[in-house]
PDB file of C-alpha atoms in Angstrom:
ATOM      1  CA  MET W1087       3.719 -12.467  33.908  1.00  0.00           C
ATOM      2  CA  GLY W1088       5.030 -13.323  30.080  1.00  0.00           C
ATOM      3  CA  ASP W1089       1.436 -14.616  29.351  1.00  0.00           C
ATOM      4  CA  ALA W1090      -0.233 -11.780  31.122  1.00  0.00           C
ATOM      5  CA  ARG W1091       2.019  -9.340  29.217  1.00  0.00           C
ATOM      6  CA  ALA W1092       1.119 -11.203  25.835  1.00  0.00           C
ATOM      7  CA  LYS W1093      -2.272 -10.759  26.112  1.00  0.00           C
ATOM      8  CA  ARG W1094      -2.255  -7.090  27.163  1.00  0.00           C
ATOM      9  CA  ARG W1095      -3.789  -4.991  24.815  1.00  0.00           C
ATOM     10  CA  ARG W1096      -1.712  -2.147  23.211  1.00  0.00           C
ATOM     11  CA  ARG W1097      -1.629   1.450  24.692  1.00  0.00           C
ATOM     12  CA  SER W1098      -3.324   3.797  22.747  1.00  0.00           C
ATOM     13  CA  SER W1099      -0.924   6.395  23.071  1.00  0.00           C
ATOM     14  CA  SER W1100       1.735   4.295  21.175  1.00  0.00           C
ATOM     15  CA  LEU W1101       2.745   5.903  17.800  1.00  0.00           C
ATOM     16  CA  ILE W1102       4.027   3.080  16.394  1.00  0.00           C
ATOM     17  CA  TYR W1103       2.816  -0.443  16.642  1.00  0.00           C
ATOM     18  CA  ILE W1104       4.070  -4.084  15.601  1.00  0.00           C
ATOM     19  CA  GLU W1105       1.032  -6.408  14.947  1.00  0.00           C
ATOM     20  CA  PRO W1106       2.300  -9.755  16.387  1.00  0.00           C
ATOM     21  CA  PRO W1107       2.559 -12.776  14.420  1.00  0.00           C
ATOM     22  CA  GLU W1108      -0.636 -14.726  13.425  1.00  0.00           C
ATOM     23  CA  SER W1109      -1.816 -17.593  16.249  1.00  0.00           C
ATOM     24  CA  ILE W1110      -1.906 -21.178  15.297  1.00  0.00           C
ATOM     25  CA  GLU W1111      -5.672 -20.743  14.718  1.00  0.00           C
ATOM     26  CA  GLN W1112      -5.427 -17.700  12.442  1.00  0.00           C
ATOM     27  CA  LEU W1113      -2.442 -19.888  10.242  1.00  0.00           C
ATOM     28  CA  SER W1114      -5.092 -22.752  10.211  1.00  0.00           C
ATOM     29  CA  ASP W1115      -7.842 -20.142   8.859  1.00  0.00           C
ATOM     30  CA  GLN W1116      -5.586 -19.037   6.433  1.00  0.00           C
ATOM     31  CA  SER W1117      -4.400 -22.176   4.731  1.00  0.00           C
ATOM     32  CA  ALA W1118      -8.060 -23.629   4.837  1.00  0.00           C
ATOM     33  CA  LEU W1119      -9.099 -21.351   1.659  1.00  0.00           C
ATOM     34  CA  PRO W1120      -7.589 -19.319  -0.884  1.00  0.00           C
ATOM     35  CA  ASN W1121      -7.136 -15.586   0.083  1.00  0.00           C
ATOM     36  CA  LEU W1122      -9.106 -14.150  -3.040  1.00  0.00           C
ATOM     37  CA  ASN W1123      -8.340 -10.622  -1.675  1.00  0.00           C
ATOM     38  CA  ALA W1124      -4.586 -11.021  -2.860  1.00  0.00           C
ATOM     39  CA  THR W1125      -4.128 -13.662  -5.423  1.00  0.00           C
ATOM     40  CA  TRP W1126      -5.914 -11.529  -7.950  1.00  0.00           C
ATOM     41  CA  VAL W1127      -2.363  -9.959  -7.839  1.00  0.00           C
ATOM     42  CA  ASN W1128      -0.845 -12.900  -9.809  1.00  0.00           C
ATOM     43  CA  SER W1129      -3.358 -13.168 -12.388  1.00  0.00           C
ATOM     44  CA  LYS W1130      -3.170 -12.198 -15.839  1.00  0.00           C
ATOM     45  CA  GLY W1131      -3.674  -8.721 -16.656  1.00  0.00           C
ATOM     46  CA  ALA W1132      -3.379  -7.654 -12.939  1.00  0.00           C
ATOM     47  CA  TRP W1133       0.174  -5.830 -13.999  1.00  0.00           C
ATOM     48  CA  THR W1134      -1.342  -4.350 -16.606  1.00  0.00           C
ATOM     49  CA  ILE W1135      -4.037  -2.547 -15.165  1.00  0.00           C
ATOM     50  CA  HIS W1136      -1.657  -0.122 -13.001  1.00  0.00           C
ATOM     51  CA  ILE W1137      -0.201   1.360 -16.190  1.00  0.00           C
ATOM     52  CA  VAL W1138      -3.793   1.367 -17.923  1.00  0.00           C
ATOM     53  CA  LEU W1139      -4.880   3.371 -14.764  1.00  0.00           C
ATOM     54  CA  ILE W1140      -2.142   5.574 -14.850  1.00  0.00           C
ATOM     55  CA  ILE W1141      -2.456   6.460 -18.787  1.00  0.00           C
ATOM     56  CA  CYS W1142      -6.114   7.295 -17.890  1.00  0.00           C
ATOM     57  CA  LEU W1143      -5.601   9.404 -15.032  1.00  0.00           C
ATOM     58  CA  LYS W1144      -2.766  11.132 -17.391  1.00  0.00           C
ATOM     59  CA  ILE W1145      -5.626  11.951 -20.107  1.00  0.00           C
ATOM     60  CA  LEU W1146      -8.039  12.850 -17.457  1.00  0.00           C
ATOM     61  CA  TYR W1147      -5.818  15.576 -16.112  1.00  0.00           C
ATOM     62  CA  ASP W1148      -4.773  16.772 -19.585  1.00  0.00           C
ATOM     63  CA  THR W1149      -8.463  17.191 -20.456  1.00  0.00           C
ATOM     64  CA  LEU W1150      -8.701  19.529 -17.517  1.00  0.00           C
ATOM     65  CA  PRO W1151      -8.917  23.210 -18.811  1.00  0.00           C
ATOM     66  CA  GLY W1152      -6.225  25.300 -17.455  1.00  0.00           C
ATOM     67  CA  VAL W1153      -3.834  22.320 -16.156  1.00  0.00           C
ATOM     68  CA  SER W1154      -0.410  22.568 -17.389  1.00  0.00           C
ATOM     69  CA  GLN W1155       1.749  19.423 -18.364  1.00  0.00           C
ATOM     70  CA  GLU W1156       3.609  20.001 -15.243  1.00  0.00           C
ATOM     71  CA  THR W1157       0.794  19.812 -12.868  1.00  0.00           C
ATOM     72  CA  SER W1158      -1.095  16.918 -14.660  1.00  0.00           C
ATOM     73  CA  TRP W1159       1.958  15.132 -13.884  1.00  0.00           C
ATOM     74  CA  THR W1160       1.946  15.860 -10.430  1.00  0.00           C
ATOM     75  CA  LEU W1161      -1.546  15.085 -10.096  1.00  0.00           C
ATOM     76  CA  THR W1162      -1.454  11.824 -11.812  1.00  0.00           C
ATOM     77  CA  ASN W1163       1.433  10.846  -9.580  1.00  0.00           C
ATOM     78  CA  ILE W1164      -0.744  12.049  -6.300  1.00  0.00           C
ATOM     79  CA  SER W1165      -3.826  10.351  -7.378  1.00  0.00           C
ATOM     80  CA  TYR W1166      -2.016   7.065  -7.980  1.00  0.00           C
ATOM     81  CA  MET W1167       0.068   7.026  -4.879  1.00  0.00           C
ATOM     82  CA  LEU W1168      -2.986   7.878  -2.806  1.00  0.00           C
ATOM     83  CA  GLY W1169      -4.803   5.208  -4.292  1.00  0.00           C
ATOM     84  CA  SER W1170      -2.352   2.484  -4.338  1.00  0.00           C
ATOM     85  CA  TYR W1171      -1.889   3.586  -0.489  1.00  0.00           C
ATOM     86  CA  ILE W1172      -5.292   3.402   0.485  1.00  0.00           C
ATOM     87  CA  MET W1173      -5.585  -0.051  -1.111  1.00  0.00           C
ATOM     88  CA  PHE W1174      -2.492  -1.639  -0.231  1.00  0.00           C
ATOM     89  CA  HIS W1175      -1.603  -0.089   3.151  1.00  0.00           C
ATOM     90  CA  TYR W1176      -4.810   1.514   4.800  1.00  0.00           C
ATOM     91  CA  VAL W1177      -7.609  -0.779   4.488  1.00  0.00           C
ATOM     92  CA  ARG W1178      -7.048  -3.991   6.651  1.00  0.00           C
ATOM     93  CA  GLY W1179      -8.810  -7.439   6.413  1.00  0.00           C
ATOM     94  CA  ILE W1180     -10.776  -8.670   3.441  1.00  0.00           C
ATOM     95  CA  PRO W1181     -14.246  -7.876   2.120  1.00  0.00           C
ATOM     96  CA  PHE W1182     -15.232 -11.890   2.022  1.00  0.00           C
ATOM     97  CA  ASP W1183     -16.755 -13.036   5.041  1.00  0.00           C
ATOM     98  CA  PHE W1184     -15.656 -16.823   4.474  1.00  0.00           C
ATOM     99  CA  ASN W1185     -12.336 -17.030   6.219  1.00  0.00           C
ATOM    100  CA  SER W1186     -13.228 -16.624  10.143  1.00  0.00           C
ATOM    101  CA  GLY W1187     -11.441 -13.255  10.076  1.00  0.00           C
ATOM    102  CA  ALA W1188      -8.088 -15.007   9.458  1.00  0.00           C
ATOM    103  CA  TYR W1189      -6.901 -11.771   7.590  1.00  0.00           C
ATOM    104  CA  ASP W1190      -8.329  -9.039   9.372  1.00  0.00           C
ATOM    105  CA  ASN W1191      -5.034  -7.852  11.153  1.00  0.00           C
ATOM    106  CA  LEU W1192      -3.173  -7.813   7.624  1.00  0.00           C
ATOM    107  CA  ASN W1193      -3.319  -5.060   5.086  1.00  0.00           C
ATOM    108  CA  MET W1194      -3.298  -5.980   1.429  1.00  0.00           C
ATOM    109  CA  TRP W1195       0.317  -5.688   1.251  1.00  0.00           C
ATOM    110  CA  GLU W1196       0.869  -8.118   3.807  1.00  0.00           C
ATOM    111  CA  GLN W1197      -1.426 -10.683   2.638  1.00  0.00           C
ATOM    112  CA  ILE W1198       0.093 -10.684  -0.992  1.00  0.00           C
ATOM    113  CA  ASP W1199       2.099 -13.865  -1.744  1.00  0.00           C
ATOM    114  CA  HIS W1200       1.503 -14.947   1.648  1.00  0.00           C
ATOM    115  CA  GLY W1201       3.660 -11.994   3.270  1.00  0.00           C
ATOM    116  CA  ASP W1202       6.848 -13.343   1.412  1.00  0.00           C
ATOM    117  CA  GLN W1203       8.890 -10.227   0.435  1.00  0.00           C
ATOM    118  CA  PHE W1204      10.662  -9.438  -2.989  1.00  0.00           C
ATOM    119  CA  THR W1205       8.262 -11.773  -5.089  1.00  0.00           C
ATOM    120  CA  PRO W1206       7.932 -10.733  -8.659  1.00  0.00           C
ATOM    121  CA  SER W1207       4.431  -9.226  -8.170  1.00  0.00           C
ATOM    122  CA  LYS W1208       5.444  -7.406  -5.102  1.00  0.00           C
ATOM    123  CA  LYS W1209       8.708  -5.999  -7.073  1.00  0.00           C
ATOM    124  CA  PHE W1210       6.488  -4.646  -9.678  1.00  0.00           C
ATOM    125  CA  LEU W1211       4.157  -3.126  -7.283  1.00  0.00           C
ATOM    126  CA  LEU W1212       7.173  -1.415  -5.786  1.00  0.00           C
ATOM    127  CA  SER W1213       8.962  -0.133  -9.192  1.00  0.00           C
ATOM    128  CA  VAL W1214       5.470   1.429 -10.398  1.00  0.00           C
ATOM    129  CA  PRO W1215       5.493   4.150  -8.150  1.00  0.00           C
ATOM    130  CA  ILE W1216       9.250   4.843  -8.389  1.00  0.00           C
ATOM    131  CA  VAL W1217       8.923   4.865 -12.268  1.00  0.00           C
ATOM    132  CA  LEU W1218       5.841   7.314 -12.176  1.00  0.00           C
ATOM    133  CA  PHE W1219       7.715   9.630  -9.698  1.00  0.00           C
ATOM    134  CA  LEU W1220      10.810   9.738 -12.096  1.00  0.00           C
ATOM    135  CA  LEU W1221       8.551  10.080 -14.759  1.00  0.00           C
ATOM    136  CA  SER W1222       6.632  13.038 -13.172  1.00  0.00           C
ATOM    137  CA  THR W1223       9.628  14.501 -11.535  1.00  0.00           C
ATOM    138  CA  HIS W1224      11.291  14.642 -15.548  1.00  0.00           C
ATOM    139  CA  TYR W1225       8.073  16.038 -16.935  1.00  0.00           C
ATOM    140  CA  SER W1226       7.756  18.840 -14.422  1.00  0.00           C
ATOM    141  CA  ARG W1227      10.994  20.162 -15.573  1.00  0.00           C
ATOM    142  CA  TYR W1228      12.452  19.602 -12.068  1.00  0.00           C
ATOM    143  CA  ASP W1229      10.418  22.110 -10.383  1.00  0.00           C
ATOM    144  CA  LEU W1230      11.466  22.305  -7.022  1.00  0.00           C
ATOM    145  CA  SER W1231       7.777  22.527  -5.395  1.00  0.00           C
ATOM    146  CA  LEU W1232       6.558  19.931  -7.871  1.00  0.00           C
ATOM    147  CA  PHE W1233       9.640  17.672  -7.000  1.00  0.00           C
ATOM    148  CA  ILE W1234       8.994  18.011  -3.117  1.00  0.00           C
ATOM    149  CA  VAL W1235       5.288  16.778  -3.978  1.00  0.00           C
ATOM    150  CA  ASN W1236       5.945  14.300  -5.805  1.00  0.00           C
ATOM    151  CA  LEU W1237       8.865  13.176  -3.288  1.00  0.00           C
ATOM    152  CA  LEU W1238       6.523  12.796  -0.536  1.00  0.00           C
ATOM    153  CA  ALA W1239       3.855  11.176  -2.154  1.00  0.00           C
ATOM    154  CA  VAL W1240       6.294   8.603  -3.810  1.00  0.00           C
ATOM    155  CA  LEU W1241       7.666   7.925   0.230  1.00  0.00           C
ATOM    156  CA  ALA W1242       4.393   7.651   1.500  1.00  0.00           C
ATOM    157  CA  VAL W1243       3.957   4.764  -0.697  1.00  0.00           C
ATOM    158  CA  VAL W1244       7.608   3.317  -0.834  1.00  0.00           C
ATOM    159  CA  ILE W1245       8.043   3.213   3.088  1.00  0.00           C
ATOM    160  CA  PRO W1246       5.303   1.115   3.777  1.00  0.00           C
ATOM    161  CA  LYS W1247       6.230  -1.618   1.360  1.00  0.00           C
ATOM    162  CA  LEU W1248       9.836  -1.916   2.455  1.00  0.00           C
ATOM    163  CA  PRO W1249      10.628  -5.441   4.738  1.00  0.00           C
ATOM    164  CA  SER W1250      11.343  -3.335   7.713  1.00  0.00           C
ATOM    165  CA  SER W1251       7.907  -1.857   7.685  1.00  0.00           C
ATOM    166  CA  HIS W1252       6.512  -5.238   7.607  1.00  0.00           C
ATOM    167  CA  ARG W1253       3.400  -5.646  10.097  1.00  0.00           C
ATOM    168  CA  MET W1254       4.143  -1.841  11.497  1.00  0.00           C
ATOM    169  CA  ARG W1255       1.392   0.435  12.065  1.00  0.00           C
ATOM    170  CA  ILE W1256       1.792   4.077  12.640  1.00  0.00           C
ATOM    171  CA  GLY W1257      -0.778   5.632  14.959  1.00  0.00           C
ATOM    172  CA  LEU W1258      -1.072   8.998  13.197  1.00  0.00           C
ATOM    173  CA  PHE W1259      -2.780   6.774  10.142  1.00  0.00           C
ATOM    174  CA  SER W1260      -4.418   4.165  12.325  1.00  0.00           C
ATOM    175  CA  ARG W1261      -8.422   4.112  12.148  1.00  0.00           C
ATOM    176  CA  PRO W1262     -10.486   4.946  15.348  1.00  0.00           C
ATOM    177  CA  ASP W1263     -11.627   1.243  15.870  1.00  0.00           C
ATOM    178  CA  ASP W1264      -7.868   0.129  15.752  1.00  0.00           C
ATOM    179  CA  ARG W1265      -7.592   1.592  19.145  1.00  0.00           C
TER     180      ARG W1265
END
């Protein structure tokens, strides 16, 4: 009974799903070659690109006519958070086809540093959205409506990064091929 239960497909009506640990075959495939999809995070300049991207977004929104400073900071926050969520938490697998699908069930956040929590790279990637939220809230002069928008954006990005959300999938945000 236990073996049949382990091989059963997940129900499509389940809202929350925990990704099971990798099999021994997947672990051997993962250790055979370096994961180029996640090792760039520890490379030189990887942290700097986040700051440069935020500055470029801020300059872009400042140049749009009719956009106030408050709205510019909020748009910068939302744009960065949306891109961060899609890149680190929504897309699964890797774009390279040389590892026999060893990372197909993992998103990029789960691939970084082999899934270890609280490494320097993950601490930095967790702190950037929080600092951007604080900046956008401060420069929007603590306007309640902009604060709520900024808060929802930061929560949508920070909660999936927490250890309690590791390998957790929420059915509302899963792609049709996941069911």
